[in-house]
Amino acid sequence: MNVHQAKTQLSRLIDDAHAGETIVLAKAGKPWARLMPLEAPAPQRLPGRLRRLGPLSQPDALLEPMPPDQLADWEASPVIPAPALP
């Protein structure tokens, strides 16, 4: 879409971009700029949001080592990336 046309339809183009469409603006028939939706903001961290659930029943359990079978399952899970080979 040429810049002149975009000026007259800017409100609609913004709505289209917000809906997920990417609009290429042209100047003198050549692509000049891109109007596209913003990325969704990262969720905000809310310290203390679990406080309403009360204190942990066994806080020392967080510091105990995992049993070998659970540790093996954890290390085999895709949560931990495999080390890069040289």
Short mmCIF file of N, CA and C in Angstrom, two decimals:
data_model
loop_
_atom_site.label_atom_id
_atom_site.label_comp_id
_atom_site.label_asym_id
_atom_site.label_seq_id
_atom_site.Cartn_x
_atom_site.Cartn_y
_atom_site.Cartn_z
N MET A 1 0.85 -1.16 0.00
CA MET A 1 0.00 0.00 0.00
C MET A 1 0.90 1.23 0.00
N ASN A 2 0.57 2.21 -0.86
CA ASN A 2 1.34 3.43 -0.91
C ASN A 2 1.11 4.28 0.33
N VAL A 3 2.09 5.08 0.68
CA VAL A 3 2.04 5.91 1.88
C VAL A 3 0.83 6.83 1.86
N HIS A 4 0.52 7.43 0.72
CA HIS A 4 -0.63 8.34 0.63
C HIS A 4 -1.92 7.61 0.99
N GLN A 5 -2.11 6.40 0.46
CA GLN A 5 -3.30 5.61 0.80
C GLN A 5 -3.30 5.25 2.28
N ALA A 6 -2.13 4.92 2.81
CA ALA A 6 -2.02 4.52 4.22
C ALA A 6 -2.42 5.65 5.14
N LYS A 7 -2.08 6.89 4.77
CA LYS A 7 -2.44 8.05 5.60
C LYS A 7 -3.94 8.16 5.76
N THR A 8 -4.66 7.90 4.70
CA THR A 8 -6.12 8.05 4.76
C THR A 8 -6.79 6.86 5.44
N GLN A 9 -6.08 5.75 5.59
CA GLN A 9 -6.68 4.54 6.17
C GLN A 9 -5.89 4.05 7.38
N LEU A 10 -5.16 4.95 8.03
CA LEU A 10 -4.26 4.53 9.11
C LEU A 10 -4.99 3.80 10.23
N SER A 11 -6.14 4.29 10.64
CA SER A 11 -6.87 3.65 11.74
C SER A 11 -7.20 2.20 11.40
N ARG A 12 -7.70 1.97 10.17
CA ARG A 12 -8.03 0.60 9.76
C ARG A 12 -6.77 -0.26 9.68
N LEU A 13 -5.68 0.31 9.17
CA LEU A 13 -4.44 -0.46 9.05
C LEU A 13 -3.90 -0.85 10.42
N ILE A 14 -4.02 0.04 11.39
CA ILE A 14 -3.57 -0.28 12.76
C ILE A 14 -4.40 -1.42 13.31
N ASP A 15 -5.72 -1.38 13.08
CA ASP A 15 -6.58 -2.47 13.55
C ASP A 15 -6.21 -3.79 12.87
N ASP A 16 -5.93 -3.73 11.58
CA ASP A 16 -5.52 -4.95 10.86
C ASP A 16 -4.21 -5.50 11.41
N ALA A 17 -3.27 -4.61 11.68
CA ALA A 17 -1.98 -5.04 12.22
C ALA A 17 -2.18 -5.65 13.61
N HIS A 18 -3.02 -5.03 14.41
CA HIS A 18 -3.28 -5.56 15.75
C HIS A 18 -3.91 -6.95 15.67
N ALA A 19 -4.68 -7.20 14.62
CA ALA A 19 -5.32 -8.50 14.42
C ALA A 19 -4.34 -9.55 13.88
N GLY A 20 -3.09 -9.15 13.60
CA GLY A 20 -2.09 -10.12 13.19
C GLY A 20 -1.58 -9.96 11.76
N GLU A 21 -2.15 -9.04 11.01
CA GLU A 21 -1.74 -8.85 9.62
C GLU A 21 -0.48 -7.99 9.54
N THR A 22 0.37 -8.26 8.59
CA THR A 22 1.54 -7.42 8.33
C THR A 22 1.27 -6.62 7.07
N ILE A 23 1.41 -5.30 7.16
CA ILE A 23 1.15 -4.41 6.03
C ILE A 23 2.46 -3.80 5.58
N VAL A 24 2.76 -3.90 4.30
CA VAL A 24 3.97 -3.30 3.74
C VAL A 24 3.58 -1.97 3.12
N LEU A 25 4.25 -0.91 3.56
CA LEU A 25 4.01 0.42 3.01
C LEU A 25 5.06 0.70 1.95
N ALA A 26 4.61 1.30 0.84
CA ALA A 26 5.50 1.57 -0.27
C ALA A 26 5.61 3.07 -0.51
N LYS A 27 6.77 3.49 -0.94
CA LYS A 27 7.01 4.88 -1.32
C LYS A 27 7.58 4.85 -2.73
N ALA A 28 6.91 5.55 -3.63
CA ALA A 28 7.29 5.54 -5.05
C ALA A 28 7.29 4.12 -5.61
N GLY A 29 6.35 3.29 -5.13
CA GLY A 29 6.20 1.94 -5.64
C GLY A 29 7.19 0.93 -5.10
N LYS A 30 8.06 1.34 -4.17
CA LYS A 30 9.05 0.42 -3.61
C LYS A 30 8.75 0.21 -2.13
N PRO A 31 8.89 -1.03 -1.64
CA PRO A 31 8.65 -1.30 -0.22
C PRO A 31 9.51 -0.37 0.64
N TRP A 32 8.88 0.25 1.63
CA TRP A 32 9.57 1.27 2.42
C TRP A 32 9.51 0.98 3.92
N ALA A 33 8.39 0.45 4.39
CA ALA A 33 8.22 0.19 5.82
C ALA A 33 7.22 -0.95 6.01
N ARG A 34 7.23 -1.49 7.22
CA ARG A 34 6.34 -2.60 7.54
C ARG A 34 5.56 -2.24 8.80
N LEU A 35 4.25 -2.40 8.74
CA LEU A 35 3.38 -2.20 9.89
C LEU A 35 2.93 -3.59 10.33
N MET A 36 3.28 -3.94 11.56
CA MET A 36 2.99 -5.30 12.02
C MET A 36 2.65 -5.28 13.50
N PRO A 37 2.02 -6.34 14.01
CA PRO A 37 1.64 -6.36 15.42
C PRO A 37 2.86 -6.47 16.32
N LEU A 38 2.73 -5.91 17.51
CA LEU A 38 3.78 -6.05 18.51
C LEU A 38 3.74 -7.43 19.13
N GLU A 39 4.87 -7.87 19.64
CA GLU A 39 4.89 -9.14 20.36
C GLU A 39 4.14 -8.96 21.68
N ALA A 40 3.54 -10.02 22.13
CA ALA A 40 2.83 -9.95 23.41
C ALA A 40 3.85 -9.67 24.52
N PRO A 41 3.50 -8.82 25.46
CA PRO A 41 4.44 -8.54 26.54
C PRO A 41 4.69 -9.78 27.40
N ALA A 42 5.89 -9.88 27.92
CA ALA A 42 6.23 -11.00 28.80
C ALA A 42 5.40 -10.90 30.08
N PRO A 43 4.95 -12.02 30.60
CA PRO A 43 4.16 -11.97 31.83
C PRO A 43 4.99 -11.35 32.96
N GLN A 44 4.32 -10.55 33.75
CA GLN A 44 5.00 -9.90 34.87
C GLN A 44 5.16 -10.87 36.02
N ARG A 45 6.32 -10.83 36.63
CA ARG A 45 6.58 -11.66 37.80
C ARG A 45 5.94 -10.99 39.00
N LEU A 46 5.20 -11.75 39.77
CA LEU A 46 4.51 -11.21 40.94
C LEU A 46 5.03 -11.89 42.20
N PRO A 47 6.08 -11.34 42.81
CA PRO A 47 6.62 -11.96 44.02
C PRO A 47 5.54 -12.06 45.10
N GLY A 48 5.51 -13.19 45.76
CA GLY A 48 4.59 -13.39 46.87
C GLY A 48 3.20 -13.81 46.47
N ARG A 49 2.95 -14.10 45.20
CA ARG A 49 1.58 -14.43 44.80
C ARG A 49 1.11 -15.77 45.35
N LEU A 50 2.04 -16.63 45.78
CA LEU A 50 1.64 -17.91 46.37
C LEU A 50 1.53 -17.82 47.90
N ARG A 51 1.78 -16.66 48.43
CA ARG A 51 1.74 -16.47 49.88
C ARG A 51 0.37 -16.82 50.46
N ARG A 52 -0.67 -16.57 49.69
CA ARG A 52 -2.03 -16.84 50.17
C ARG A 52 -2.25 -18.33 50.45
N LEU A 53 -1.40 -19.19 49.88
CA LEU A 53 -1.53 -20.63 50.11
C LEU A 53 -0.94 -21.06 51.45
N GLY A 54 -0.29 -20.12 52.13
CA GLY A 54 0.29 -20.42 53.43
C GLY A 54 1.72 -20.92 53.31
N PRO A 55 2.35 -21.15 54.46
CA PRO A 55 3.75 -21.60 54.43
C PRO A 55 3.86 -23.03 53.90
N LEU A 56 5.05 -23.38 53.43
CA LEU A 56 5.30 -24.74 52.97
C LEU A 56 5.22 -25.70 54.14
N SER A 57 4.65 -26.86 53.91
CA SER A 57 4.49 -27.82 55.00
C SER A 57 5.84 -28.43 55.40
N GLN A 58 6.75 -28.60 54.42
CA GLN A 58 8.08 -29.16 54.70
C GLN A 58 9.14 -28.35 53.95
N PRO A 59 9.47 -27.15 54.43
CA PRO A 59 10.42 -26.33 53.68
C PRO A 59 11.81 -26.96 53.55
N ASP A 60 12.23 -27.77 54.50
CA ASP A 60 13.55 -28.39 54.42
C ASP A 60 13.63 -29.43 53.31
N ALA A 61 12.49 -29.93 52.85
CA ALA A 61 12.48 -30.93 51.78
C ALA A 61 13.04 -30.34 50.48
N LEU A 62 12.99 -29.02 50.33
CA LEU A 62 13.52 -28.39 49.12
C LEU A 62 15.04 -28.53 49.04
N LEU A 63 15.70 -28.71 50.17
CA LEU A 63 17.16 -28.78 50.21
C LEU A 63 17.69 -30.21 50.20
N GLU A 64 16.79 -31.18 50.29
CA GLU A 64 17.22 -32.59 50.30
C GLU A 64 17.54 -33.04 48.87
N PRO A 65 18.55 -33.92 48.71
CA PRO A 65 18.85 -34.42 47.36
C PRO A 65 17.70 -35.29 46.84
N MET A 66 17.56 -35.31 45.53
CA MET A 66 16.53 -36.14 44.90
C MET A 66 16.96 -37.60 44.94
N PRO A 67 15.99 -38.51 45.04
CA PRO A 67 16.32 -39.93 44.91
C PRO A 67 16.92 -40.18 43.52
N PRO A 68 17.82 -41.15 43.40
CA PRO A 68 18.50 -41.41 42.11
C PRO A 68 17.55 -41.62 40.94
N ASP A 69 16.44 -42.33 41.13
CA ASP A 69 15.53 -42.57 40.02
C ASP A 69 14.85 -41.28 39.55
N GLN A 70 14.47 -40.41 40.50
CA GLN A 70 13.87 -39.13 40.12
C GLN A 70 14.90 -38.23 39.43
N LEU A 71 16.13 -38.25 39.93
CA LEU A 71 17.18 -37.44 39.34
C LEU A 71 17.46 -37.89 37.90
N ALA A 72 17.45 -39.20 37.66
CA ALA A 72 17.67 -39.72 36.31
C ALA A 72 16.54 -39.28 35.38
N ASP A 73 15.29 -39.33 35.87
CA ASP A 73 14.15 -38.86 35.07
C ASP A 73 14.29 -37.37 34.76
N TRP A 74 14.69 -36.58 35.74
CA TRP A 74 14.84 -35.14 35.57
C TRP A 74 15.92 -34.83 34.53
N GLU A 75 17.05 -35.51 34.64
CA GLU A 75 18.15 -35.26 33.71
C GLU A 75 17.82 -35.74 32.30
N ALA A 76 16.93 -36.73 32.17
CA ALA A 76 16.55 -37.24 30.85
C ALA A 76 15.43 -36.41 30.22
N SER A 77 14.84 -35.49 30.97
CA SER A 77 13.72 -34.70 30.45
C SER A 77 14.23 -33.60 29.52
N PRO A 78 13.37 -33.12 28.61
CA PRO A 78 13.77 -32.05 27.70
C PRO A 78 13.89 -30.69 28.38
N VAL A 79 13.58 -30.61 29.67
CA VAL A 79 13.70 -29.34 30.39
C VAL A 79 15.15 -28.89 30.45
N ILE A 80 16.04 -29.85 30.62
CA ILE A 80 17.47 -29.55 30.68
C ILE A 80 18.08 -29.85 29.31
N PRO A 81 18.60 -28.83 28.59
CA PRO A 81 19.17 -29.11 27.27
C PRO A 81 20.42 -29.98 27.36
N ALA A 82 20.59 -30.79 26.34
CA ALA A 82 21.78 -31.65 26.29
C ALA A 82 23.01 -30.79 26.06
N PRO A 83 24.11 -31.15 26.69
CA PRO A 83 25.34 -30.36 26.48
C PRO A 83 25.80 -30.46 25.03
N ALA A 84 26.35 -29.37 24.53
CA ALA A 84 26.84 -29.34 23.15
C ALA A 84 28.12 -30.15 23.04
N LEU A 85 28.23 -30.94 21.99
CA LEU A 85 29.43 -31.73 21.76
C LEU A 85 30.46 -30.87 21.02
N PRO A 86 31.72 -31.00 21.40
CA PRO A 86 32.74 -30.17 20.71
C PRO A 86 33.01 -30.61 19.30
#
